[in-house]
JSON list of C-alpha atoms in Angstrom, two decimals:
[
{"chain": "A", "resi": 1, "resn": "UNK", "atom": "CA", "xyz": [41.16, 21.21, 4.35]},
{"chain": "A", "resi": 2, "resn": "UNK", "atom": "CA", "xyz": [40.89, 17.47, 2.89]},
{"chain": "A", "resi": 3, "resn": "UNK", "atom": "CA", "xyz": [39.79, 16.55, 5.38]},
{"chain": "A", "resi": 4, "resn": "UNK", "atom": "CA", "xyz": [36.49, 18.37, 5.20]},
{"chain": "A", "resi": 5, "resn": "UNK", "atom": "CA", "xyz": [35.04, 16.61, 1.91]},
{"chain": "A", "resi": 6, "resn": "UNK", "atom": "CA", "xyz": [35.73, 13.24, 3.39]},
{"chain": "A", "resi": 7, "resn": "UNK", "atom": "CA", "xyz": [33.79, 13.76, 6.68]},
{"chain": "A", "resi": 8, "resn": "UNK", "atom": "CA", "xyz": [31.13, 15.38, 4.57]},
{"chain": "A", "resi": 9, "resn": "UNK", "atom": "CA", "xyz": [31.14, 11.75, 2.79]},
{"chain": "A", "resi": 10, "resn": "UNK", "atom": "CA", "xyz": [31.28, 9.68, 5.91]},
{"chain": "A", "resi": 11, "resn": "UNK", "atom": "CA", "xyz": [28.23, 11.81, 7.38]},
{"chain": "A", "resi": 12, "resn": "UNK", "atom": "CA", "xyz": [25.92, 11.44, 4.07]},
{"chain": "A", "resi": 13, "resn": "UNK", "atom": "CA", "xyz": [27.28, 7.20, 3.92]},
{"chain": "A", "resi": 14, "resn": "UNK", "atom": "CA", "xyz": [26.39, 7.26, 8.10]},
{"chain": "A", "resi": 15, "resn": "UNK", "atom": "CA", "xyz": [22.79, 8.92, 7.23]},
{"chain": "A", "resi": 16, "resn": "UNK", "atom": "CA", "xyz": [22.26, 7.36, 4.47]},
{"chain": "A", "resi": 17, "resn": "UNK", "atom": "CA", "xyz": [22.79, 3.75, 5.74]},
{"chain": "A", "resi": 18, "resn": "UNK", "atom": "CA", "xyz": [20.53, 4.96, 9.33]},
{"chain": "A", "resi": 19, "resn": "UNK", "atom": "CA", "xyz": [17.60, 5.88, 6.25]},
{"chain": "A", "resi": 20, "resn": "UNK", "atom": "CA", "xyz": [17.73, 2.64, 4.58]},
{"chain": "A", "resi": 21, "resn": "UNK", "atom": "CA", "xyz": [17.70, 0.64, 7.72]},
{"chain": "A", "resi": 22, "resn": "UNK", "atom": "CA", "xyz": [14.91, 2.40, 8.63]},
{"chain": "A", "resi": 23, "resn": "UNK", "atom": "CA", "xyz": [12.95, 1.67, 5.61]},
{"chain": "A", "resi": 24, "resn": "UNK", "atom": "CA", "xyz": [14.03, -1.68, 5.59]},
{"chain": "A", "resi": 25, "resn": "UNK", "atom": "CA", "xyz": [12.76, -2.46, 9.49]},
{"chain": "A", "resi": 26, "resn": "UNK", "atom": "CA", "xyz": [9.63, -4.24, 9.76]},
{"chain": "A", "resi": 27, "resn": "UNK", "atom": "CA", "xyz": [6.62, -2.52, 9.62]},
{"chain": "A", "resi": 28, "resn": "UNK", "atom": "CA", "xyz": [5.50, -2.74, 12.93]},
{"chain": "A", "resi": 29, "resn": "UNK", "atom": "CA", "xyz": [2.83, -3.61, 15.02]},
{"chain": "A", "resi": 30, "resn": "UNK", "atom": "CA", "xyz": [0.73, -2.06, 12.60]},
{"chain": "A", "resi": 31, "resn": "UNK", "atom": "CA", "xyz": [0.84, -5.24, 10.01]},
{"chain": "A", "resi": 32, "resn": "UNK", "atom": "CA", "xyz": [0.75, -8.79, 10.89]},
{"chain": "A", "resi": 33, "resn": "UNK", "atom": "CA", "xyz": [3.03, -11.05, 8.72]},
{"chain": "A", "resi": 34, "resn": "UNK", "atom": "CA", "xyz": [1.09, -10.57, 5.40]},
{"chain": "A", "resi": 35, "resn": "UNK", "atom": "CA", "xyz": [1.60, -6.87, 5.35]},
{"chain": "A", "resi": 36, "resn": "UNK", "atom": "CA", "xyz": [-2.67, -6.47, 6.11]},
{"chain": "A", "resi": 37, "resn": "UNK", "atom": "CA", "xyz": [-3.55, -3.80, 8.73]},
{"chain": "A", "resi": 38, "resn": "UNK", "atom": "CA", "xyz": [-5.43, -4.71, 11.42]},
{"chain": "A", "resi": 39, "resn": "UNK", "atom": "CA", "xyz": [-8.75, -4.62, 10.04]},
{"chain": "A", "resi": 40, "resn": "UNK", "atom": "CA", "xyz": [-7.94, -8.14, 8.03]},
{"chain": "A", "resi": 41, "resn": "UNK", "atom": "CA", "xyz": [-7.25, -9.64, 11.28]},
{"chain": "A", "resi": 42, "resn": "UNK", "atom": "CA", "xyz": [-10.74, -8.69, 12.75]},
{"chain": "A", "resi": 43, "resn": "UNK", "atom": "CA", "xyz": [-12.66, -10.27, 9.62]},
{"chain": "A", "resi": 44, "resn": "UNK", "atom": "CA", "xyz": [-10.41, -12.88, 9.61]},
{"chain": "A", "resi": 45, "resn": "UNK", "atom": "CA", "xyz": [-11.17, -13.91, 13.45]},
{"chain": "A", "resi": 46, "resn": "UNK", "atom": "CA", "xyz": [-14.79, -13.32, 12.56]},
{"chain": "A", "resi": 47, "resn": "UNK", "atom": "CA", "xyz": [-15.06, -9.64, 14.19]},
{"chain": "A", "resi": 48, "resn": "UNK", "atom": "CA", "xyz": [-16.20, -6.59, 12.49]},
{"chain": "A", "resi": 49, "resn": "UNK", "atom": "CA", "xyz": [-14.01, -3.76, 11.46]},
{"chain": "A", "resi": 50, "resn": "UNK", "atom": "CA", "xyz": [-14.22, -0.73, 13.69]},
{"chain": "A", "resi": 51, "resn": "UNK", "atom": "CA", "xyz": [-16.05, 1.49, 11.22]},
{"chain": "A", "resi": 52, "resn": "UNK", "atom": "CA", "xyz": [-18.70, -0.62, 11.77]},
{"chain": "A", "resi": 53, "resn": "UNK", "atom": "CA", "xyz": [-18.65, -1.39, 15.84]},
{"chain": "A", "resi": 54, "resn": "UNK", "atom": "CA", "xyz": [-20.96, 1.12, 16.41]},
{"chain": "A", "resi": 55, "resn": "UNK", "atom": "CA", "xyz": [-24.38, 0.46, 14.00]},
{"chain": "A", "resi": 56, "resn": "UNK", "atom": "CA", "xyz": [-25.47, -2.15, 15.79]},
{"chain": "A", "resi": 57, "resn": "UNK", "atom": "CA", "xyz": [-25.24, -4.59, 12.29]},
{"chain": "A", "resi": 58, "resn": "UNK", "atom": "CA", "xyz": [-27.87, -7.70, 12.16]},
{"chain": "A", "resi": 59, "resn": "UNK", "atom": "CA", "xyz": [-26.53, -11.58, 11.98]},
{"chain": "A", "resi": 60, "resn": "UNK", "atom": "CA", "xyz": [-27.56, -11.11, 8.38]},
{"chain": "A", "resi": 61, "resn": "UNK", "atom": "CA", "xyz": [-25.75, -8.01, 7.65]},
{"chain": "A", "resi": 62, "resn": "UNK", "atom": "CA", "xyz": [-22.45, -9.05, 9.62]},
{"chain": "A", "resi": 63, "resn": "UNK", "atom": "CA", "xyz": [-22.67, -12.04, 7.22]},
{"chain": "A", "resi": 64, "resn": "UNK", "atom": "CA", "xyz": [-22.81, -10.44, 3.83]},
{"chain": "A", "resi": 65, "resn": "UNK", "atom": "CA", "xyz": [-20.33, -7.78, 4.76]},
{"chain": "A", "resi": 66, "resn": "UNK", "atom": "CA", "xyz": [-17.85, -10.49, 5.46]},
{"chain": "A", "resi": 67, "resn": "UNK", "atom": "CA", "xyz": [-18.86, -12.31, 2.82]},
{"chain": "A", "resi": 68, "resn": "UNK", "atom": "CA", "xyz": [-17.89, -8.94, 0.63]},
{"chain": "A", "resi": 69, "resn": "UNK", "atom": "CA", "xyz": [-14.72, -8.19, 2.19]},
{"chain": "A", "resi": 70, "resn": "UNK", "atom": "CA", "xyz": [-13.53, -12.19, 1.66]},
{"chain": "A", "resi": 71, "resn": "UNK", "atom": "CA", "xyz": [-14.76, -11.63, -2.04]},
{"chain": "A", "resi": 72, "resn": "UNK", "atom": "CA", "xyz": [-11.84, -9.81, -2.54]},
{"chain": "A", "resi": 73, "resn": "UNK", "atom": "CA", "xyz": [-8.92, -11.87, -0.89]},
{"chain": "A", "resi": 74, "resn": "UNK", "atom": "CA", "xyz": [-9.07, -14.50, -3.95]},
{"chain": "A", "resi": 75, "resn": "UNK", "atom": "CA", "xyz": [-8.81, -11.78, -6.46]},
{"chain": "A", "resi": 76, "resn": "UNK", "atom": "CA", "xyz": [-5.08, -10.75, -5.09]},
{"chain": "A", "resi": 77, "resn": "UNK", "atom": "CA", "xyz": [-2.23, -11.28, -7.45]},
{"chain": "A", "resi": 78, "resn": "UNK", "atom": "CA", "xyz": [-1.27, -14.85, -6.81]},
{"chain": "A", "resi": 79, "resn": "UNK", "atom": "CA", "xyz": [2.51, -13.27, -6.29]},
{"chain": "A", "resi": 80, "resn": "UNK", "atom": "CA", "xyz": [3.66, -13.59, -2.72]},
{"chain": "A", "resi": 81, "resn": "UNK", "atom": "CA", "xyz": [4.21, -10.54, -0.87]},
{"chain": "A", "resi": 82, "resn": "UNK", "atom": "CA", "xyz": [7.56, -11.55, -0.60]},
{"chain": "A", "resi": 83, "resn": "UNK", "atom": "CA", "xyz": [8.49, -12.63, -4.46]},
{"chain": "A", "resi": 84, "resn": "UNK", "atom": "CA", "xyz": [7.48, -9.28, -5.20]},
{"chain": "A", "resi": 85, "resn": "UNK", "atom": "CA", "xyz": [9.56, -7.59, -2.90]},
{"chain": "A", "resi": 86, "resn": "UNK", "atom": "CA", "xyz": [12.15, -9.19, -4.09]},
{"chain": "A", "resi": 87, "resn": "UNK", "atom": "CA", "xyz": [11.26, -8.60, -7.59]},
{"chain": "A", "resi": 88, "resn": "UNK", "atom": "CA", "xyz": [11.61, -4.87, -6.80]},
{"chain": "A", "resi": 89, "resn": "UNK", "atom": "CA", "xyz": [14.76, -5.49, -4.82]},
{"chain": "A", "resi": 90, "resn": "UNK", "atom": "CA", "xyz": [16.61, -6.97, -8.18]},
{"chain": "A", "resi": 91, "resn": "UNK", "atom": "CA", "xyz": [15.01, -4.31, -10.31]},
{"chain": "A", "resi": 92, "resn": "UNK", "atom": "CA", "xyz": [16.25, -1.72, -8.37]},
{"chain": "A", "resi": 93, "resn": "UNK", "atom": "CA", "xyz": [19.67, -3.45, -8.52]},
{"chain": "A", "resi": 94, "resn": "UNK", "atom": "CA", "xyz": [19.87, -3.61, -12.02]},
{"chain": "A", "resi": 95, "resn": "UNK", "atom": "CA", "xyz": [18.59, -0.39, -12.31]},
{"chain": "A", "resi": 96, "resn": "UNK", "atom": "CA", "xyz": [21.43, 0.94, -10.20]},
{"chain": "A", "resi": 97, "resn": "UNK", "atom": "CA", "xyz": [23.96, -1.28, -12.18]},
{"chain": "A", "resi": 98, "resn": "UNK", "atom": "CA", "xyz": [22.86, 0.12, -15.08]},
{"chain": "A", "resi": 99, "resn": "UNK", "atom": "CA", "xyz": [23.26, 3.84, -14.45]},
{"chain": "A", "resi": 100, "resn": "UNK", "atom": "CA", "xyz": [26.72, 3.14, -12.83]},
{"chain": "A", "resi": 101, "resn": "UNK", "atom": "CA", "xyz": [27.92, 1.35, -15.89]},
{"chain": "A", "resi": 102, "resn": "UNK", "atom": "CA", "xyz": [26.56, 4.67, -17.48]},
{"chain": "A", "resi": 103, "resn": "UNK", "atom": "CA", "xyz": [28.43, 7.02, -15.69]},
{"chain": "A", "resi": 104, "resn": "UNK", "atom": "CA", "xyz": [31.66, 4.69, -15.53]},
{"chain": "A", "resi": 105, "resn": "UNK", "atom": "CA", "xyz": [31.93, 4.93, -19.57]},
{"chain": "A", "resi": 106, "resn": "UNK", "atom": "CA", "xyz": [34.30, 7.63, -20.70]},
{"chain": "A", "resi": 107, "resn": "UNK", "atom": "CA", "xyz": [31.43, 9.58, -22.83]},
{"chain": "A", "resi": 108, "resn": "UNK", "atom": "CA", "xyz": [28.25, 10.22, -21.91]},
{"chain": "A", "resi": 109, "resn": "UNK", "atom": "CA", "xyz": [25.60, 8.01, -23.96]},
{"chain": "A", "resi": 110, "resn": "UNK", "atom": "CA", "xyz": [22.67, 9.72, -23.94]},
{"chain": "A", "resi": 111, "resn": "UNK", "atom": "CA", "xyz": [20.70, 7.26, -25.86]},
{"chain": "A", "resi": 112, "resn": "UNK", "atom": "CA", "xyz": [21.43, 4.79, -23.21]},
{"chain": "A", "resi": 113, "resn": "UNK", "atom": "CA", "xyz": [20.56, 7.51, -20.66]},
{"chain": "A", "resi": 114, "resn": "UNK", "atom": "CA", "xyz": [16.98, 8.06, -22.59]},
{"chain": "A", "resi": 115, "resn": "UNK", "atom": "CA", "xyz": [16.59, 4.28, -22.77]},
{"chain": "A", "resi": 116, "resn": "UNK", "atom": "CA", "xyz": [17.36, 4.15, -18.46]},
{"chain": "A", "resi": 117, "resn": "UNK", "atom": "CA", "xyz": [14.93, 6.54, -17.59]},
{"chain": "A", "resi": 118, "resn": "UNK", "atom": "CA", "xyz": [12.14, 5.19, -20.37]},
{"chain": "A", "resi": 119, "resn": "UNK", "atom": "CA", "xyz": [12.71, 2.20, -18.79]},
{"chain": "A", "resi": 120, "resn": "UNK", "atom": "CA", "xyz": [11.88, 3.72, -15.24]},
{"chain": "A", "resi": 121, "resn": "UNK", "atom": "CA", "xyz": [9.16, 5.86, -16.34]},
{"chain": "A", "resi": 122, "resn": "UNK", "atom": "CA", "xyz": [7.55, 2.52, -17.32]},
{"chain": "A", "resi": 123, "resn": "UNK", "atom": "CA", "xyz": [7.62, 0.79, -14.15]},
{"chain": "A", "resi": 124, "resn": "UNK", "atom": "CA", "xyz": [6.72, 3.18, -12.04]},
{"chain": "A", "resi": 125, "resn": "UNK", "atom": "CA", "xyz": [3.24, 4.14, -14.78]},
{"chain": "A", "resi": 126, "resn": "UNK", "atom": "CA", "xyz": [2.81, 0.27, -14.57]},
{"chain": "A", "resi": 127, "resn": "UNK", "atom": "CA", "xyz": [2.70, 0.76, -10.54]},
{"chain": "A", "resi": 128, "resn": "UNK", "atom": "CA", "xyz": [0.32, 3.85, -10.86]},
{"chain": "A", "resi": 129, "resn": "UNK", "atom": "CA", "xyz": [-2.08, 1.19, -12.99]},
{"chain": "A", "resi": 130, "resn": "UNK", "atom": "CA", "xyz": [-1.95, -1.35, -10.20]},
{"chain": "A", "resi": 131, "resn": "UNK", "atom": "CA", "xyz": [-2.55, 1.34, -7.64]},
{"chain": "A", "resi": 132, "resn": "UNK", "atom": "CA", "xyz": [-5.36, 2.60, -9.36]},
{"chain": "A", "resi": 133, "resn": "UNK", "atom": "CA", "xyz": [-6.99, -0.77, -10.34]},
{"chain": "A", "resi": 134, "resn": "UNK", "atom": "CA", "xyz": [-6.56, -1.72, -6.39]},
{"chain": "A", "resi": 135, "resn": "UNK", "atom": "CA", "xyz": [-8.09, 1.38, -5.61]},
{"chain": "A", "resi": 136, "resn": "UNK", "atom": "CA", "xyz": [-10.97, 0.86, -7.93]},
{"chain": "A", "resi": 137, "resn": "UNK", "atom": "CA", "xyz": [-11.72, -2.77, -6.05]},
{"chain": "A", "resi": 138, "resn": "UNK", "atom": "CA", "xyz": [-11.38, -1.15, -2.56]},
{"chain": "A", "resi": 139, "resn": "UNK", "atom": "CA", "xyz": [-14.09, 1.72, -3.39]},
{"chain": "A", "resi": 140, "resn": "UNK", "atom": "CA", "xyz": [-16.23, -1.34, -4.99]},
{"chain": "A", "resi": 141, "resn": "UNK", "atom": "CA", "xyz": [-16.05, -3.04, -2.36]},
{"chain": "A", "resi": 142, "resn": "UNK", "atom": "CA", "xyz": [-17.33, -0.22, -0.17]},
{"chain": "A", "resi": 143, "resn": "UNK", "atom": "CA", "xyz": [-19.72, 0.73, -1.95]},
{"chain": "A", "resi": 144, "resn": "UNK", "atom": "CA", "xyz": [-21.14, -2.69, -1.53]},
{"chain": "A", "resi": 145, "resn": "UNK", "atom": "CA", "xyz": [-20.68, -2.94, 2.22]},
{"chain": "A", "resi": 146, "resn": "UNK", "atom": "CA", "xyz": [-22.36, 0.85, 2.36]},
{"chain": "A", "resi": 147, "resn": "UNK", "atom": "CA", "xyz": [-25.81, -0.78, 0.39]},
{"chain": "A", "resi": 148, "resn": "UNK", "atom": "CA", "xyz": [-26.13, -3.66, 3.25]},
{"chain": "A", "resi": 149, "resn": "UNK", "atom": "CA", "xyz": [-26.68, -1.16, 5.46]},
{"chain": "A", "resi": 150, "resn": "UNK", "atom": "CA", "xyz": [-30.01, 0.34, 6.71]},
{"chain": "A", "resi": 151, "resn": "UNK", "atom": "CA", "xyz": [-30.59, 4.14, 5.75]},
{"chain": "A", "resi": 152, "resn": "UNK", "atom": "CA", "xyz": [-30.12, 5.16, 9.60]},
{"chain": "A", "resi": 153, "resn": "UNK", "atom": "CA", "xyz": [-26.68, 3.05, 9.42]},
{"chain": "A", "resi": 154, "resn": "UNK", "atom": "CA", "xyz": [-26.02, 4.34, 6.16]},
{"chain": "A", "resi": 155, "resn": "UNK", "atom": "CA", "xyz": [-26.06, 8.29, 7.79]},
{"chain": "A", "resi": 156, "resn": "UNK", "atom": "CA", "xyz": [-24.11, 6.90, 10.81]},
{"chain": "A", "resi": 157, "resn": "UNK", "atom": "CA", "xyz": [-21.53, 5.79, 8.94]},
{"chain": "A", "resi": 158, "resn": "UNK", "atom": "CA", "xyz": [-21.17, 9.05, 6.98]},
{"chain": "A", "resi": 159, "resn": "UNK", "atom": "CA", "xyz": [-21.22, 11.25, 10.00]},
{"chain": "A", "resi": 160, "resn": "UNK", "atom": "CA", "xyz": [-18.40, 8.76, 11.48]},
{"chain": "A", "resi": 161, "resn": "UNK", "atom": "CA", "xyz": [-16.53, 8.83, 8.27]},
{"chain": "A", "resi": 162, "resn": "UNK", "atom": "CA", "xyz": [-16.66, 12.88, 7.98]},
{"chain": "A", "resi": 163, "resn": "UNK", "atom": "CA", "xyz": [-15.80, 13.13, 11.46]},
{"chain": "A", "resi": 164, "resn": "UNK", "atom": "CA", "xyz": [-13.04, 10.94, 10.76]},
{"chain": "A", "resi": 165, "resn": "UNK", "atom": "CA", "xyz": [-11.56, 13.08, 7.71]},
{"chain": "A", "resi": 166, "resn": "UNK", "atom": "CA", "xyz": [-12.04, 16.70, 9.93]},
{"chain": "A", "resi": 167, "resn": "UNK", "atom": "CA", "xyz": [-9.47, 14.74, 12.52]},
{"chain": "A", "resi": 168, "resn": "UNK", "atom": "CA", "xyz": [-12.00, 14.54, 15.10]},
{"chain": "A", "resi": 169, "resn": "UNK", "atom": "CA", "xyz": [-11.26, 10.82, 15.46]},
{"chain": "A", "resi": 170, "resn": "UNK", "atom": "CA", "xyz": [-8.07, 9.31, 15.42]},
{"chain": "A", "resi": 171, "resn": "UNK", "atom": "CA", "xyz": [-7.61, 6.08, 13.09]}
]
């Protein structure tokens, strides 16, 4: 009957370790090297993101759209993709050395537990700011790529977009 808790253990460990390397794999073809999709790549090589393949945009309004989109690569944090990855990495570390040293200590400490989780509750609020200010620049941005178009594009672009969100179209 021991036996039965320890193969319990080594089948969480075995799924545990298959979910982390999972998470940990690259992110596939999706993402070049930087971690942009591929609609980066098509501004960056001077194409036009597929939203936009099909109004038939001027020279004029190709330009400014780019020219809207590139706006925003300056404004990034100046933090590497990968120092902050690795900023996470050691925060999650300590964070897991903390609440070991926690439950190694003979009597619970509940201040220290309070003071743990405070401490978590901050980071991730401080990642639900950055997510909304990103998503704030992203819908600026759109917004300023949707008045370069003509009304006729404008309505094209809609009716894509709604088709789009009714799963119609495949992204």
């Amino acid at each position: 009957m021991k036996k039965a808790p320890a193969l319990t253990t080594a089948v969480l460990i075995g799924v545990s370790a298959l979910s982390l390397a999972a998470c940990s794999s690259d992110r596939g073809p999706k993402h070049d090297r930087d971690g942009r999709g591929h609609a980066g790549k098509e501004f960056r090589k001077g194409g036009m993101e597929r939203g936009f393949k099909d109004l038939n945009l001027t020279e004029e309004q190709k330009t400014k759209i780019r020219a809207i989109m590139e706006e925003g690569r300056d404004n990034r944090t100046q933090q590497p993709d990968e120092n902050r990855r690795e900023a996470h990495r050691r925060q999650i570390e300590n964070y897991r050395a903390a609440e070991q040293n926690l439950l190694k200590n003979p009597a619970f400490d509940e201040a220290a537990a309070r003071n743990l989780i405070a401490q978590r509750e901050q980071g991730m609020e401080e990642q639900r700011r950055q997510r909304a200010e990103f998503e704030l620049q992203q819908l600026k941005k759109r917004h300023a790529v949707f008045q370069v178009l003509t009304p006729e594009q404008q309505q094209k672009w809609l009716e894509k977009q709604n088709e789009r969100g009714n799963g119609k179209q495949r992204p």
